[in-house]
Amino acid sequence: MLCDALGERALAVREPGGTPVGEQVRTLLKDPSVEIGPHAEALLFAAARAELVERVIRPALEAGRVVVSDRFLDSSLAYQGEARGLGVDEVARVNEWAVSGLKPDITFLLALPATEAAARGAEDDRFEAEGAGLQIRVQDAYERMAAAEPERWRRIAADRDPAEVHGEVLAEVESALAGVAA
Amino acid sequence: MLCDALGERALAVREPGGTPVGEQVRTLLKDPSVEIGPHAEALLFAAARAELVERVIRPALEAGRVVVSDRFLDSSLAYQGEARGLGVDEVARVNEWAVSGLKPDITFLLALPATEAAARGAEDDRFEAEGAGLQIRVQDAYERMAAAEPERWRRIAADRDPAEVHGEVLAEVESALAGVAA
């Protein structure tokens, strides 16, 4: 939706996925029947991310496009670093190496009360299956990251009409693009 | 063969593999039709290694067993760190984190002239398919690692009768075990 509004200049990607390796890793990570330890989970996300950056995101940025990614490095810091207890610094180091230091210009936190987020979470995957405890730890981690780096993060209240949320996100993006317009 | 000689106390594993995640990663890594960048390749090996250590190797060591692994962390340093040019220090850091610092007591380098190694390399996978250039860089890296840490490495000339090579490896292992015998 955001990308439709931005037109041809924009490219939408999602994590994990978007490359042959990434889609296979996605299938593995989302399979509730496969037990995966926290280190391997973090490393698999980082592998998918490395491919997405190398093959898709970096070439698009070099061509002057705007890339909108559904999740990125911070999701690993929240899920594996904080909620799984691996440590944010270590997970950050592995991931910064994986993406050769690429960082988003803007990161949106779409903030929802945990109960409403749970009601909307329809995906029947390993992460949803772990229930509210994991989700609350993840949410806390995102809130802390957004508060710690306000120049990059935009916290958007998402318990509203989707069109209103979309309008606010789009306005933020257009304002940022105006600052770097060709 | 080594494990047969050591009896029930020994457990043989191979990398990547040995766990549900590891076997799926193995299939992905060995598939010559899938293009994988160097960072993702290193991270996938590390993910498989993390699972193998957590679910198989560490429990076996805690039960007092001897674990013999066909390849381990040093293979990533040679292949991804040196031969792929990612840097040994960075690949080491990711992997030491993946295995929570576990290190082999003994590492065997079975040294073969490159031409003979190529003739024996019957596996039709991504690594063999890249040919002699990669294998020579890998071999150089192993030789340097073995020379730099002689207290852990045992360099065994492998261009001999297999029974002779086996006997030498077994003698080294038995001598090491005698030093820590219960």
Coordinates of C-alpha atoms in Angstrom, one line a residue, chain A residues 47-179:
Chain A
A47 CA 21.6 -15.5 6.2
A48 CA 18.3 -14.6 4.6
R49 CA 18.9 -11.0 5.3
A50 CA 22.4 -11.1 3.8
E51 CA 21.0 -12.5 0.5
L52 CA 18.2 -10.0 0.4
V53 CA 20.6 -7.1 0.9
E54 CA 23.2 -8.3 -1.6
R55 CA 20.9 -9.4 -4.4
V56 CA 17.9 -7.1 -4.0
I57 CA 18.1 -4.1 -1.6
R58 CA 21.6 -2.8 -2.4
P59 CA 21.1 -3.0 -6.2
A60 CA 17.8 -1.2 -5.9
L61 CA 19.2 1.6 -3.7
E62 CA 22.1 2.0 -6.2
A63 CA 19.5 2.4 -8.9
G64 CA 18.0 5.3 -6.9
R65 CA 14.9 3.4 -5.7
V66 CA 13.2 3.6 -2.3
V67 CA 13.1 0.2 -0.5
V68 CA 10.3 -0.6 1.9
S69 CA 11.0 -3.8 3.9
D70 CA 8.5 -5.5 6.1
R71 CA 10.9 -6.2 9.0
F72 CA 14.6 -5.8 9.0
L73 CA 17.6 -6.1 11.3
D74 CA 15.9 -4.6 14.3
S75 CA 13.4 -7.5 14.3
S76 CA 16.3 -9.8 15.0
L77 CA 17.5 -7.6 17.9
A78 CA 14.0 -7.7 19.3
Y79 CA 13.2 -11.3 18.8
Q80 CA 16.5 -13.1 19.1
G81 CA 18.6 -10.5 21.0
E82 CA 16.1 -9.5 23.6
A83 CA 13.1 -11.9 23.7
R84 CA 15.3 -15.1 23.2
G85 CA 17.9 -13.7 25.5
L86 CA 20.9 -14.0 23.1
G87 CA 22.0 -10.4 23.8
V88 CA 21.3 -7.4 21.5
D89 CA 25.0 -6.5 21.0
E90 CA 26.0 -9.9 19.8
V91 CA 23.0 -10.3 17.5
A92 CA 23.6 -6.8 16.2
R93 CA 27.2 -7.6 15.5
V94 CA 26.4 -10.7 13.5
N95 CA 23.7 -8.9 11.5
E96 CA 25.7 -5.8 10.8
W97 CA 28.4 -8.1 9.4
A98 CA 25.7 -9.9 7.4
V99 CA 24.4 -6.7 5.7
S100 CA 27.9 -5.0 5.5
G101 CA 26.6 -2.2 7.6
L102 CA 23.5 -1.2 5.7
K103 CA 21.0 0.7 7.9
P104 CA 17.5 2.0 7.1
D105 CA 16.9 5.7 6.9
I106 CA 13.6 5.4 8.6
T107 CA 12.2 2.5 10.7
F108 CA 8.4 2.5 11.5
L109 CA 7.2 1.0 14.7
L110 CA 3.4 0.3 14.3
A111 CA 2.4 0.2 17.9
L112 CA -0.6 -1.8 19.0
P113 CA -1.7 -2.9 22.4
A114 CA -0.6 -6.5 22.9
T115 CA -4.2 -7.8 23.2
E116 CA -5.1 -6.3 19.8
A117 CA -1.9 -7.4 18.2
A118 CA -2.6 -11.0 19.4
A119 CA -6.2 -10.8 17.9
R120 CA -4.8 -9.6 14.5
G121 CA -2.0 -12.2 14.5
A122 CA -3.5 -14.8 12.2
E123 CA -0.3 -16.5 11.1
D124 CA 0.0 -20.0 12.4
D125 CA 3.7 -20.0 12.7
R126 CA 6.4 -20.8 15.3
F127 CA 6.4 -17.3 16.6
E128 CA 2.7 -16.8 17.0
A129 CA 2.5 -20.3 18.5
E130 CA 4.7 -19.2 21.4
G131 CA 2.0 -16.9 22.6
A132 CA 1.7 -13.7 24.4
G133 CA 4.9 -13.9 26.6
L134 CA 7.2 -13.8 23.6
Q135 CA 5.2 -11.0 21.9
I136 CA 5.2 -8.8 25.0
R137 CA 9.0 -9.1 25.3
V138 CA 9.4 -8.3 21.6
Q139 CA 7.1 -5.3 21.9
D140 CA 9.1 -4.0 24.9
A141 CA 12.3 -4.4 22.9
Y142 CA 10.9 -2.4 20.0
E143 CA 9.7 0.4 22.2
R144 CA 13.1 0.7 23.9
M145 CA 14.9 0.7 20.5
A146 CA 12.6 3.4 19.2
A147 CA 13.1 5.5 22.3
A148 CA 16.9 5.1 22.1
E149 CA 17.2 6.2 18.5
P150 CA 14.4 8.7 17.8
E151 CA 16.1 10.3 14.8
R152 CA 15.6 7.0 12.8
W153 CA 12.5 5.5 14.4
R154 CA 8.9 6.8 13.8
R155 CA 6.4 5.4 16.3
I156 CA 3.0 5.2 14.8
A157 CA -0.1 4.4 16.8
A158 CA -1.7 1.6 14.8
D159 CA -4.9 1.1 16.8
R160 CA -6.7 3.3 14.3
D161 CA -8.3 3.2 10.9
P162 CA -5.8 1.6 8.5
A163 CA -6.2 4.6 6.1
E164 CA -5.2 7.0 8.8
V165 CA -2.1 4.9 9.8
H166 CA -1.2 4.7 6.1
G167 CA -1.6 8.4 5.6
E168 CA 0.8 9.1 8.6
V169 CA 3.4 6.7 7.4
L170 CA 3.2 8.1 3.8
A171 CA 3.6 11.7 5.0
E172 CA 6.7 10.7 7.0
V173 CA 8.2 9.0 3.9
E174 CA 7.4 11.9 1.6
S175 CA 8.8 14.4 4.0
A176 CA 12.1 12.3 4.1
L177 CA 12.2 12.0 0.4
A178 CA 11.6 15.7 -0.1
G179 CA 14.8 16.2 1.8

